[in-house]
CSV table of C-alpha atoms in Angstrom, one decimal:
chain,number,residue,atom,x,y,z
B,1,MET,CA,-9.8,-38.7,5.7
B,2,LYS,CA,-7.5,-38.9,8.2
B,3,LYS,CA,-5.9,-35.8,7.0
B,4,LEU,CA,-9.5,-33.8,6.9
B,5,ASN,CA,-9.1,-34.5,10.0
B,6,TYR,CA,-6.4,-33.6,11.0
B,7,ILE,CA,-6.6,-30.2,9.5
B,8,LEU,CA,-10.7,-29.5,11.0
B,9,GLY,CA,-8.6,-30.4,14.1
B,10,ILE,CA,-6.1,-27.6,13.8
B,11,ILE,CA,-8.2,-25.1,12.3
B,12,PHE,CA,-11.4,-26.2,15.5
B,13,SER,CA,-7.8,-25.6,17.6
B,14,VAL,CA,-6.5,-21.7,16.2
B,15,PHE,CA,-10.2,-20.6,16.0
B,16,ILE,CA,-10.3,-21.8,19.5
B,17,SER,CA,-8.0,-19.7,20.3
B,18,VAL,CA,-8.2,-17.0,18.5
B,19,ILE,CA,-11.7,-16.4,20.9
B,20,ALA,CA,-9.9,-17.5,24.2
B,21,LEU,CA,-7.2,-15.1,23.7
B,22,GLN,CA,-9.8,-12.4,22.6
B,23,SER,CA,-11.8,-12.6,25.7
B,24,CYS,CA,-8.5,-12.7,27.9
B,25,THR,CA,-7.4,-9.0,26.2
B,26,THR,CA,-7.6,-6.5,28.6
B,27,SER,CA,-5.9,-3.5,26.7
B,28,LYS,CA,-8.7,-1.6,24.8
B,29,ALA,CA,-6.5,0.9,25.5
B,30,VAL,CA,-4.5,1.4,22.6
B,31,ILE,CA,-7.9,1.7,20.5
B,32,THR,CA,-9.6,3.9,23.2
B,33,GLY,CA,-6.5,6.0,23.1
B,34,LYS,CA,-6.7,7.0,19.6
B,35,SER,CA,-9.2,9.6,18.1
B,36,GLY,CA,-11.5,8.3,15.5
B,37,ALA,CA,-9.5,10.6,12.8
B,38,GLN,CA,-6.5,9.0,13.6
B,39,LEU,CA,-8.2,5.2,13.5
B,40,TRP,CA,-9.3,6.3,9.8
B,41,GLY,CA,-6.0,8.3,9.1
B,42,GLU,CA,-4.5,4.5,9.8
B,43,ASN,CA,-6.4,1.9,8.8
B,44,CYS,CA,-8.9,3.0,5.8
B,45,VAL,CA,-5.6,3.7,3.4
B,46,ARG,CA,-4.5,-0.2,4.1
B,47,CYS,CA,-6.4,-1.8,1.0
B,48,HIS,CA,-7.6,1.8,-1.3
B,49,ASN,CA,-7.2,5.7,-0.7
B,50,SER,CA,-9.2,6.9,1.8
B,51,PRO,CA,-12.3,8.4,1.3
B,52,SER,CA,-13.5,12.1,2.6
B,53,PRO,CA,-15.9,12.7,5.2
B,54,VAL,CA,-17.2,14.7,2.6
B,55,ASP,CA,-18.4,12.2,0.6
B,56,PHE,CA,-21.0,9.9,1.9
B,57,THR,CA,-23.6,11.2,4.3
B,58,ASP,CA,-24.4,10.0,7.5
B,59,GLU,CA,-26.8,7.1,6.8
B,60,GLU,CA,-24.6,5.8,3.6
B,61,TRP,CA,-21.2,6.3,6.4
B,62,LYS,CA,-23.0,3.7,8.7
B,63,THR,CA,-24.2,1.0,5.5
B,64,ILE,CA,-20.4,1.7,4.4
B,65,GLY,CA,-18.6,1.6,8.4
B,66,LEU,CA,-20.4,-2.2,8.5
B,67,HIS,CA,-19.7,-3.5,5.0
B,68,MET,CA,-15.7,-2.1,5.6
B,69,GLN,CA,-16.0,-4.0,9.2
B,70,VAL,CA,-17.1,-7.0,7.8
B,71,ARG,CA,-15.2,-7.7,4.9
B,72,ALA,CA,-11.6,-5.9,5.9
B,73,ASN,CA,-12.1,-7.8,9.8
B,74,LEU,CA,-12.0,-4.5,11.4
B,75,THR,CA,-12.5,-4.4,15.1
B,76,LYS,CA,-16.0,-3.3,16.7
B,77,GLU,CA,-14.2,-0.6,18.1
B,78,GLU,CA,-12.7,0.9,15.6
B,79,THR,CA,-15.1,0.7,12.8
B,80,GLU,CA,-17.2,2.8,15.5
B,81,LYS,CA,-14.8,5.6,16.1
B,82,ILE,CA,-14.5,6.1,12.2
B,83,ILE,CA,-17.7,6.1,11.8
B,84,GLU,CA,-18.2,8.1,14.8
B,85,PHE,CA,-15.7,10.5,13.3
B,86,LEU,CA,-17.1,10.8,9.5
B,87,SER,CA,-20.5,11.8,10.3
B,88,SER,CA,-19.7,14.6,12.9
B,89,ALA,CA,-16.8,15.8,10.1
B,90,ASN,CA,-19.6,16.1,6.7
R,1,MET,CA,-57.8,33.5,60.7
R,2,LYS,CA,-56.6,36.0,58.2
R,3,THR,CA,-53.4,33.7,58.2
R,4,LYS,CA,-55.4,30.8,58.1
R,5,LEU,CA,-56.6,31.8,54.8
R,6,ILE,CA,-53.7,32.9,53.1
R,7,LEU,CA,-52.3,30.0,54.5
R,8,ILE,CA,-55.4,27.9,52.5
R,9,ALA,CA,-55.1,30.0,48.8
R,10,PHE,CA,-51.1,29.7,49.2
R,11,PHE,CA,-51.9,26.1,49.3
R,12,ILE,CA,-53.8,26.3,46.6
R,13,SER,CA,-52.5,28.1,44.2
R,14,GLY,CA,-49.1,26.1,44.9
R,15,ILE,CA,-51.5,22.7,44.0
R,16,ASN,CA,-52.7,25.0,40.8
R,17,LEU,CA,-49.0,25.7,40.3
R,18,LEU,CA,-47.3,22.3,40.0
R,19,GLN,CA,-49.9,21.5,37.9
R,20,ALA,CA,-49.9,23.1,35.4
R,21,GLN,CA,-46.0,22.6,35.4
R,22,ASP,CA,-47.1,18.7,35.3
R,23,SER,CA,-49.1,19.6,32.5
R,24,THR,CA,-45.7,21.8,30.6
R,25,GLN,CA,-43.7,18.6,31.4
R,26,ALA,CA,-46.4,16.0,30.0
R,27,GLN,CA,-46.3,18.8,27.4
R,28,ILE,CA,-42.6,19.0,26.4
R,29,GLN,CA,-42.6,15.2,27.1
R,30,SER,CA,-45.1,14.3,24.2
R,31,ILE,CA,-42.9,17.0,22.0
R,32,LYS,CA,-40.0,15.0,22.9
R,33,ASP,CA,-41.5,12.0,22.1
R,34,GLU,CA,-42.3,13.2,18.9
R,35,ILE,CA,-39.0,14.3,17.5
R,36,ALA,CA,-37.4,11.1,18.8
R,37,ILE,CA,-40.1,9.2,16.4
R,38,ILE,CA,-39.3,12.1,13.6
R,39,LYS,CA,-35.4,11.6,14.3
R,40,LYS,CA,-35.1,7.7,15.2
R,41,PRO,CA,-32.5,6.1,12.9
R,42,VAL,CA,-34.0,4.7,9.8
R,43,GLN,CA,-33.8,1.2,10.5
R,44,THR,CA,-32.7,0.1,6.6
R,45,HIS,CA,-30.3,1.6,4.3
R,46,PHE,CA,-30.2,0.7,0.6
R,47,MET,CA,-27.3,1.6,-2.0
R,48,LEU,CA,-25.7,1.2,-5.3
R,49,ARG,CA,-22.3,1.4,-6.2
R,50,GLY,CA,-19.7,-0.3,-7.7
R,51,PHE,CA,-16.9,-0.2,-10.0
R,52,THR,CA,-15.7,-0.3,-13.8
R,53,GLN,CA,-13.0,0.2,-16.1
R,54,PHE,CA,-12.2,0.0,-19.2
R,55,GLY,CA,-9.3,1.3,-21.6
R,56,PHE,CA,-7.0,-0.1,-24.3
R,57,ASP,CA,-4.1,-2.7,-25.2
R,58,ALA,CA,-1.9,-2.4,-27.7
R,59,SER,CA,0.2,-5.1,-27.9
R,60,ASP,CA,3.0,-6.5,-30.8
R,61,GLU,CA,0.4,-8.3,-32.7
R,62,ASN,CA,-3.3,-6.3,-32.0
R,63,ILE,CA,-5.0,-3.6,-30.2
R,64,ASN,CA,-7.9,-3.6,-28.8
R,65,PHE,CA,-10.6,-1.5,-27.0
R,66,ASN,CA,-10.9,-3.8,-23.8
R,67,MET,CA,-13.9,-3.7,-20.6
R,68,THR,CA,-12.3,-5.7,-18.1
R,69,SER,CA,-15.0,-5.2,-15.4
R,70,PHE,CA,-18.8,-3.1,-14.9
R,71,ASN,CA,-19.7,-4.7,-11.3
R,72,PRO,CA,-22.7,-3.1,-10.1
R,73,VAL,CA,-22.3,-3.1,-6.1
R,74,LEU,CA,-25.7,-3.8,-3.9
R,75,LEU,CA,-25.9,-2.8,-0.6
R,76,TRP,CA,-28.6,-3.6,2.1
R,77,ARG,CA,-28.3,-2.5,5.8
R,78,HIS,CA,-31.1,-3.4,8.2
R,79,GLY,CA,-30.1,-1.9,12.1
R,80,ASP,CA,-26.5,-1.7,12.5
R,81,ARG,CA,-26.1,-5.5,12.6
R,82,PHE,CA,-27.5,-7.5,9.4
R,83,LEU,CA,-26.1,-6.6,5.9
R,84,ILE,CA,-26.5,-7.8,2.7
R,85,GLU,CA,-23.8,-7.6,-0.4
R,86,ALA,CA,-24.4,-8.3,-3.8
R,87,GLU,CA,-21.3,-7.9,-7.1
R,88,LEU,CA,-21.9,-9.0,-10.6
R,89,GLU,CA,-19.5,-8.9,-12.5
R,90,MET,CA,-19.4,-8.0,-16.1
R,91,GLU,CA,-16.8,-8.3,-19.0
R,92,TYR,CA,-16.4,-7.6,-22.8
R,93,MET,CA,-12.9,-8.6,-23.5
R,94,SER,CA,-11.6,-9.8,-27.0
R,95,ASN,CA,-15.4,-9.1,-27.9
R,96,GLN,CA,-17.0,-11.5,-25.3
R,97,PHE,CA,-19.6,-10.6,-23.3
R,98,GLU,CA,-19.3,-12.6,-20.2
R,99,ILE,CA,-21.6,-11.9,-16.8
R,100,ASN,CA,-21.5,-13.4,-13.7
R,101,LEU,CA,-22.5,-13.0,-10.4
R,102,GLY,CA,-19.3,-12.0,-8.3
R,103,TYR,CA,-20.8,-12.4,-4.7
R,104,ALA,CA,-24.6,-12.3,-3.1
R,105,ASN,CA,-24.3,-12.8,0.6
R,106,ALA,CA,-26.0,-11.6,4.2
R,107,SER,CA,-23.8,-11.0,7.1
R,108,TYR,CA,-24.7,-10.5,11.4
R,109,ILE,CA,-22.8,-8.9,13.7
R,110,VAL,CA,-23.3,-11.5,16.5
R,111,THR,CA,-21.0,-10.0,18.9
R,112,LYS,CA,-17.8,-8.1,18.8
R,113,GLY,CA,-15.6,-10.3,16.7
R,114,LEU,CA,-17.5,-12.2,15.3
R,115,VAL,CA,-19.4,-12.2,12.4
R,116,VAL,CA,-21.2,-14.2,10.6
R,117,ARG,CA,-21.9,-15.1,6.8
R,118,ALA,CA,-23.9,-16.9,4.1
R,119,GLY,CA,-24.5,-17.5,0.7
R,120,LYS,CA,-22.0,-16.5,-2.2
R,121,PHE,CA,-19.0,-15.1,-0.9
R,122,LEU,CA,-15.2,-13.8,-1.9
R,123,ILE,CA,-12.8,-16.5,-0.3
R,124,PRO,CA,-10.6,-15.0,1.8
R,125,PHE,CA,-7.4,-17.0,1.0
R,126,GLY,CA,-4.7,-14.6,0.4
R,127,THR,CA,-6.1,-11.3,0.0
R,128,PHE,CA,-5.8,-10.6,-3.3
R,129,GLY,CA,-9.5,-12.1,-4.6
R,130,GLU,CA,-10.9,-10.3,-1.4
R,131,ARG,CA,-9.5,-7.1,-1.1
R,132,PHE,CA,-7.1,-5.7,-3.5
R,133,HIS,CA,-9.1,-7.2,-6.9
R,134,PRO,CA,-11.6,-4.2,-7.6
R,135,SER,CA,-10.4,-2.4,-10.0
R,136,TRP,CA,-10.2,0.9,-8.7
R,137,VAL,CA,-9.0,-0.5,-6.1
R,138,ASN,CA,-5.8,-2.8,-7.9
R,139,LYS,CA,-3.2,-0.6,-8.6
R,140,PHE,CA,-2.6,-2.0,-12.0
R,141,ALA,CA,-4.2,-2.5,-15.4
R,142,SER,CA,-4.5,-6.5,-14.9
R,143,GLN,CA,-4.0,-9.2,-12.2
R,144,PRO,CA,-1.1,-10.9,-11.3
R,145,LEU,CA,-0.4,-14.2,-13.3
R,146,GLY,CA,-2.4,-17.0,-11.2
R,147,PHE,CA,-4.7,-14.7,-9.0
R,148,GLY,CA,-7.4,-14.2,-12.2
R,149,HIS,CA,-10.8,-16.3,-12.4
R,150,ASP,CA,-8.5,-18.8,-14.0
R,151,GLY,CA,-5.6,-19.0,-11.4
R,152,ILE,CA,-5.0,-21.7,-8.9
R,153,ALA,CA,-6.9,-20.6,-5.9
R,154,PRO,CA,-10.8,-19.8,-5.3
R,155,SER,CA,-12.5,-16.3,-5.8
R,156,GLY,CA,-15.6,-16.6,-4.8
R,157,ASP,CA,-18.1,-19.6,-4.0
R,158,LEU,CA,-21.1,-20.6,-2.1
R,159,GLY,CA,-21.0,-22.1,1.7
R,160,ILE,CA,-20.9,-20.3,5.5
R,161,GLU,CA,-18.5,-18.4,7.5
R,162,VAL,CA,-17.0,-16.9,10.8
R,163,ARG,CA,-15.1,-13.6,10.9
R,164,GLY,CA,-14.2,-10.7,12.6
R,165,GLY,CA,-11.6,-9.1,14.3
R,166,PHE,CA,-10.3,-8.1,17.4
R,167,GLN,CA,-7.4,-6.0,19.3
R,168,LEU,CA,-5.1,-7.9,21.1
R,169,GLY,CA,-2.6,-6.1,23.6
R,170,SER,CA,-1.3,-3.4,20.2
R,171,SER,CA,-1.1,-5.7,18.0
R,172,LYS,CA,-4.2,-6.7,15.8
R,173,LEU,CA,-5.5,-10.1,14.8
R,174,ASN,CA,-8.6,-11.4,12.6
R,175,TYR,CA,-9.8,-14.2,11.1
R,176,SER,CA,-11.6,-16.1,8.8
R,177,LEU,CA,-13.3,-20.2,9.4
R,178,TYR,CA,-15.6,-20.9,6.5
R,179,ALA,CA,-16.5,-24.2,4.6
R,180,VAL,CA,-18.2,-24.1,0.7
R,181,ASN,CA,-18.7,-26.1,-1.9
R,182,GLY,CA,-15.4,-26.7,-3.2
R,183,PRO,CA,-13.7,-27.1,-6.3
R,184,ARG,CA,-14.0,-30.2,-9.0
R,185,ILE,CA,-11.2,-31.8,-10.3
R,186,LYS,CA,-10.8,-31.7,-13.9
R,187,ASP,CA,-10.5,-35.4,-15.6
R,188,GLY,CA,-10.0,-34.8,-18.8
R,189,THR,CA,-12.6,-36.5,-20.3
R,190,GLU,CA,-14.0,-32.7,-21.5
R,191,GLU,CA,-10.6,-30.9,-21.3
R,192,PRO,CA,-7.8,-33.6,-21.6
R,193,GLU,CA,-5.2,-31.1,-21.8
R,194,GLU,CA,-6.1,-29.5,-18.2
R,195,ALA,CA,-6.5,-32.6,-16.3
R,196,GLY,CA,-5.6,-32.9,-13.0
R,197,MET,CA,-6.4,-28.9,-12.9
R,198,LEU,CA,-8.5,-28.0,-10.3
R,199,MET,CA,-12.1,-26.1,-11.4
R,200,PHE,CA,-13.3,-23.6,-9.0
R,201,LYS,CA,-16.2,-22.4,-11.0
R,202,ASN,CA,-18.5,-25.6,-9.7
R,203,GLU,CA,-21.9,-24.4,-10.0
R,204,THR,CA,-23.2,-28.1,-9.6
R,205,GLU,CA,-21.3,-30.0,-6.8
R,206,ASN,CA,-20.3,-33.4,-7.8
R,207,ASN,CA,-19.6,-35.0,-4.5
R,208,ASN,CA,-20.5,-34.3,-0.7
R,209,ASN,CA,-17.2,-33.1,0.2
R,210,LYS,CA,-17.1,-29.9,0.9
R,211,ALA,CA,-13.9,-27.3,0.8
R,212,ILE,CA,-12.4,-26.2,4.6
R,213,GLY,CA,-10.8,-23.0,4.9
R,214,THR,CA,-9.4,-20.0,7.0
R,215,ARG,CA,-7.4,-17.0,7.3
R,216,ILE,CA,-5.9,-15.5,10.1
R,217,GLY,CA,-4.2,-12.6,9.6
R,218,ILE,CA,-2.2,-10.0,12.1
R,219,LEU,CA,-1.2,-6.3,13.1
R,220,PRO,CA,1.6,-6.5,15.0
R,221,LEU,CA,2.1,-2.9,15.1
R,222,SER,CA,0.5,-0.4,16.8
R,223,ASN,CA,-0.3,2.1,13.4
R,224,SER,CA,-2.0,-0.8,11.9
R,225,SER,CA,0.4,-0.1,8.7
R,226,LEU,CA,1.6,-4.1,8.3
R,227,GLU,CA,-0.8,-7.0,7.9
R,228,ILE,CA,0.4,-10.7,7.4
R,229,GLY,CA,-1.8,-13.2,6.7
R,230,LEU,CA,-2.0,-16.9,7.0
R,231,SER,CA,-4.0,-19.1,4.8
R,232,ALA,CA,-5.3,-23.0,4.2
R,233,TYR,CA,-7.6,-24.6,2.1
R,234,TYR,CA,-8.9,-28.4,2.1
R,235,ALA,CA,-11.0,-30.2,-0.6
R,236,ALA,CA,-12.0,-33.4,-2.2
R,237,PRO,CA,-12.5,-32.5,-5.5
R,238,GLY,CA,-13.1,-35.4,-7.1
R,239,SER,CA,-16.5,-37.7,-7.9
R,240,SER,CA,-17.5,-40.7,-6.1
R,241,HIS,CA,-18.4,-42.1,-10.0
R,242,SER,CA,-15.5,-42.9,-12.4
R,243,PRO,CA,-15.8,-40.7,-15.1
R,244,PHE,CA,-15.4,-42.8,-17.9
R,245,GLU,CA,-18.3,-45.4,-16.6
R,246,GLY,CA,-19.3,-48.1,-19.3
R,247,ASP,CA,-15.9,-47.2,-21.1
R,248,PRO,CA,-13.9,-51.1,-20.9
R,249,LEU,CA,-10.5,-49.0,-21.2
R,250,ASN,CA,-11.1,-46.5,-18.9
R,251,GLU,CA,-13.4,-47.5,-16.1
R,252,ASP,CA,-10.7,-47.9,-13.4
R,253,LEU,CA,-10.0,-44.1,-13.3
R,254,ASN,CA,-11.2,-43.2,-10.2
R,255,TYR,CA,-10.7,-39.3,-8.5
R,256,GLU,CA,-12.5,-40.5,-5.5
R,257,ASN,CA,-9.5,-40.5,-3.0
R,258,VAL,CA,-7.9,-37.2,-4.5
R,259,THR,CA,-7.2,-34.5,-2.7
R,260,ALA,CA,-6.3,-30.3,-2.5
R,261,MET,CA,-4.6,-28.6,0.0
R,262,LEU,CA,-4.0,-25.2,-1.0
R,263,THR,CA,-2.0,-22.7,1.6
R,264,ALA,CA,-0.9,-19.0,1.3
R,265,VAL,CA,0.9,-16.0,2.9
R,266,ASP,CA,0.1,-12.7,2.1
R,267,LEU,CA,1.5,-9.0,3.5
R,268,SER,CA,0.5,-5.4,3.1
R,269,TYR,CA,2.1,-2.5,4.5
R,270,VAL,CA,0.9,0.6,4.0
R,271,LYS,CA,2.6,4.1,5.5
R,272,ILE,CA,2.9,7.7,5.1
R,273,ILE,CA,6.1,8.4,5.1
R,274,SER,CA,6.8,12.1,6.1
R,275,PRO,CA,11.1,12.5,4.4
R,276,LEU,CA,9.8,11.0,1.4
R,277,MET,CA,6.3,13.5,1.5
R,278,GLY,CA,4.0,10.5,0.4
R,279,ILE,CA,2.6,7.0,1.0
R,280,ILE,CA,4.7,3.7,0.3
R,281,ASP,CA,2.5,0.4,-0.3
R,282,ILE,CA,3.5,-2.7,-0.9
R,283,LYS,CA,1.4,-6.4,-1.1
R,284,GLY,CA,2.4,-9.4,-2.1
R,285,GLN,CA,0.8,-13.0,-2.1
R,286,TYR,CA,2.7,-16.7,-2.6
R,287,SER,CA,-0.3,-19.3,-3.1
R,288,LEU,CA,0.7,-23.0,-3.3
R,289,SER,CA,-1.4,-25.4,-4.7
R,290,ASN,CA,-0.9,-29.3,-3.5
R,291,ILE,CA,-3.3,-32.2,-5.3
R,292,SER,CA,-3.0,-35.2,-5.0
R,293,ASN,CA,-1.3,-37.7,-7.6
R,294,ALA,CA,-4.1,-39.5,-9.7
R,295,VAL,CA,-3.8,-41.3,-13.3
R,296,TYR,CA,-4.9,-39.7,-16.0
R,297,TYR,CA,-6.0,-40.6,-19.8
R,298,ASN,CA,-4.6,-38.6,-22.8
R,299,PRO,CA,-7.1,-39.6,-25.5
R,300,GLU,CA,-4.7,-38.1,-28.9
R,301,ASP,CA,-2.2,-41.1,-27.7
R,302,THR,CA,-4.3,-42.9,-25.5
R,303,SER,CA,-1.8,-43.1,-22.8
R,304,ARG,CA,-1.8,-43.0,-19.4
R,305,TYR,CA,0.3,-40.7,-17.1
R,306,THR,CA,0.2,-39.1,-14.1
R,307,PHE,CA,2.2,-36.1,-12.4
R,308,THR,CA,3.4,-34.4,-9.5
R,309,ASN,CA,0.3,-32.3,-9.1
R,310,GLU,CA,1.8,-29.0,-7.2
R,311,SER,CA,1.6,-25.2,-9.0
R,312,SER,CA,2.3,-21.9,-7.5
R,313,ALA,CA,1.6,-18.4,-7.9
R,314,TYR,CA,2.9,-14.8,-6.6
R,315,TYR,CA,3.6,-11.3,-7.2
R,316,VAL,CA,4.6,-9.0,-5.1
R,317,GLN,CA,4.1,-5.1,-5.8
R,318,MET,CA,5.1,-1.7,-4.6
R,319,ALA,CA,3.6,2.0,-5.0
R,320,TYR,CA,4.4,5.7,-4.3
R,321,ARG,CA,2.3,8.0,-3.9
R,322,PRO,CA,3.2,11.6,-2.8
R,323,ALA,CA,0.2,12.4,-1.7
R,324,LEU,CA,1.8,15.0,0.6
R,325,ALA,CA,3.5,17.2,-1.8
R,326,GLU,CA,2.3,20.8,-2.4
R,327,ASN,CA,1.7,20.9,-5.8
R,328,GLN,CA,-2.1,20.0,-6.8
R,329,ILE,CA,-1.0,18.0,-9.7
R,330,LEU,CA,1.9,16.1,-8.2
R,331,LYS,CA,0.3,14.6,-5.3
R,332,ASN,CA,-2.5,12.7,-8.0
R,333,PHE,CA,0.6,10.9,-9.6
R,334,GLU,CA,1.6,7.1,-8.3
R,335,ILE,CA,4.1,5.0,-9.9
R,336,ALA,CA,4.1,1.7,-9.3
R,337,GLY,CA,5.7,-1.5,-9.6
R,338,ARG,CA,5.1,-5.5,-9.5
R,339,TYR,CA,6.5,-8.4,-10.3
R,340,SER,CA,4.4,-12.0,-10.6
R,341,ALA,CA,5.3,-15.7,-11.4
R,342,TYR,CA,3.0,-19.0,-12.3
R,343,THR,CA,4.4,-22.3,-12.2
R,344,THR,CA,2.3,-25.1,-13.2
R,345,PRO,CA,3.3,-28.9,-12.8
R,346,VAL,CA,5.6,-30.4,-14.3
R,347,GLY,CA,4.3,-33.6,-16.3
R,348,SER,CA,1.4,-32.4,-17.0
R,349,LEU,CA,-0.4,-31.2,-20.6
R,350,TRP,CA,-0.7,-27.6,-19.1
R,351,ALA,CA,2.6,-27.7,-17.5
R,352,ASP,CA,4.0,-24.0,-17.9
R,353,ASN,CA,6.3,-21.5,-16.3
R,354,LYS,CA,4.9,-17.6,-16.4
R,355,SER,CA,6.8,-14.4,-15.1
R,356,GLN,CA,5.6,-10.7,-15.6
R,357,ILE,CA,6.6,-7.6,-15.0
R,358,THR,CA,4.6,-4.5,-14.7
R,359,VAL,CA,5.2,-0.9,-14.3
R,360,GLY,CA,2.6,1.8,-14.0
R,361,LEU,CA,2.2,5.1,-14.0
R,362,ASN,CA,-1.0,6.5,-12.3
R,363,TYR,CA,-3.2,9.8,-12.5
R,364,TRP,CA,-6.2,9.8,-9.4
R,365,LEU,CA,-8.7,12.3,-10.6
R,366,SER,CA,-10.8,11.0,-7.3
R,367,TRP,CA,-10.1,8.9,-4.4
R,368,ARG,CA,-11.4,6.2,-6.9
R,369,THR,CA,-11.0,7.4,-10.1
R,370,VAL,CA,-7.5,6.9,-11.7
R,371,ILE,CA,-6.6,6.7,-15.3
R,372,LYS,CA,-3.4,3.6,-15.2
R,373,ALA,CA,-0.8,4.0,-17.4
R,374,ASN,CA,1.3,-0.2,-17.6
R,375,TYR,CA,4.0,-1.1,-19.3
R,376,GLN,CA,3.7,-5.4,-19.2
R,377,ILE,CA,6.9,-8.1,-20.2
R,378,ASN,CA,5.6,-11.3,-20.4
R,379,GLU,CA,7.3,-14.5,-20.2
R,380,SER,CA,6.2,-18.4,-20.4
R,381,SER,CA,8.4,-21.4,-21.0
R,382,MET,CA,5.4,-22.5,-22.9
R,383,SER,CA,5.0,-20.7,-26.8
R,384,GLY,CA,1.2,-21.1,-28.3
R,385,GLY,CA,-0.6,-23.1,-26.3
R,386,HIS,CA,-4.1,-23.3,-24.8
R,387,GLY,CA,-5.6,-20.2,-23.8
R,388,MET,CA,-2.3,-18.2,-23.6
R,389,SER,CA,-2.4,-14.6,-24.8
R,390,THR,CA,-0.3,-11.8,-24.0
R,391,MET,CA,-3.3,-11.1,-21.6
R,392,THR,CA,-3.0,-14.3,-20.0
R,393,GLY,CA,0.9,-14.2,-20.1
R,394,GLY,CA,1.9,-15.3,-23.2
R,395,ASN,CA,5.4,-14.0,-24.1
R,396,GLY,CA,6.1,-10.7,-25.8
R,397,SER,CA,5.0,-7.1,-24.0
R,398,MET,CA,2.0,-5.5,-24.2
R,399,PHE,CA,1.2,-1.8,-23.8
R,400,GLN,CA,-2.6,-0.4,-21.5
R,401,LEU,CA,-4.2,2.6,-21.2
R,402,HIS,CA,-7.1,1.9,-19.0
R,403,ILE,CA,-9.4,4.4,-16.8
R,404,ALA,CA,-11.0,2.4,-13.5
R,405,ALA,CA,-13.7,4.3,-11.5
R,406,GLY,CA,-15.6,3.8,-8.5
R,407,PHE,CA,-19.3,4.8,-8.5
């Protein structure tokens, strides 16, 4: 039980520091500076081959975007930019 | 007088004009409103997708046609924050049909970098189970040793999770934190030869202790090509009652205080390398399972025994696809190699030391339809034994020709 508390403690502090770090981040510049197409090229090949814009309709892209944001822990900004790109180029 | 009249006329026509303008503006506005209603994005959206893999496996002993997966996936989105995902796993192997619920859960995006998820979900313990197991994602026809459903780590479970990803300077960080039902320890009353193993398929909970776990992933490079992840998972898998209740000989055997600590590191590196005219894809995971010591009973010789309950499994793989080649056929080929090893506790009745080398040649018909030709060599320190076959890693070699498709 002691061990469990210890582990819970570690996990909790990691979680809190992660959230704290997030709220401190000021540098959005990296994402803002990249186009949706570039973010698509960098991120959507990490796990599987990258689908091309014409593979799905706008509504489908929205659903897939949400699915991938959750599954791949993508950031909200990059997901939005990628989906915007995919829906504009299909 | 005349000028006065003209001025009044002017004034009246001015008002008229203004009114006319007002009414056209109102009309335009109402047309705009109507268009907006028609063009309003659909609030809910439903998608039925999935994937399948089938083919044949030829080993020294036999040739078998297998359907290693047929998994329909259902997605339902409400607005832009709420998603339900569900997957059925169907498998037809060695003339046995099995159907399982892969996952079924609801996620809600609370704010940027924070998603809450509840239901049955794939456990982010390392990355293989959550990200690379679908047959059209996996570059090989088989799964690495110890990473399948009978592996040392959980694949899917019921519970609640918070997760998310965000930018951190030029790097990215992502996290996941969850509490789930957790595994149960095999006490040997049903399968004595598996005493001490964790059973993750644990639909009926045997205790009040939940399992908790976390994964933190970091993508240190600004082009997101590299990700390193650390995972931990803690569970108390024993029941508060002795499984031998009513058996005066063994009633004192109890697994209430047994604890299990699982840890993993994972790595992924995917990069387009122009001089090589293609994509290099490196992946790997090392998982370690530590279960506290307990005394088990062997009904075969009525003896009691104990052992250091430590298992490990790892795999490393590399693939290269000349995706930038001009030749339309060449650019769809991919070569891949994988090494995996699985060690189970010395002193247990399931002690083993397995390793496996797999080499593969893939041909991509579309972004998620692939023909996989694999040659696999298995080695095991335990010949024969429970559940051993060339599929799960007995001795010998095997050739596999499979087609995997996402739909």
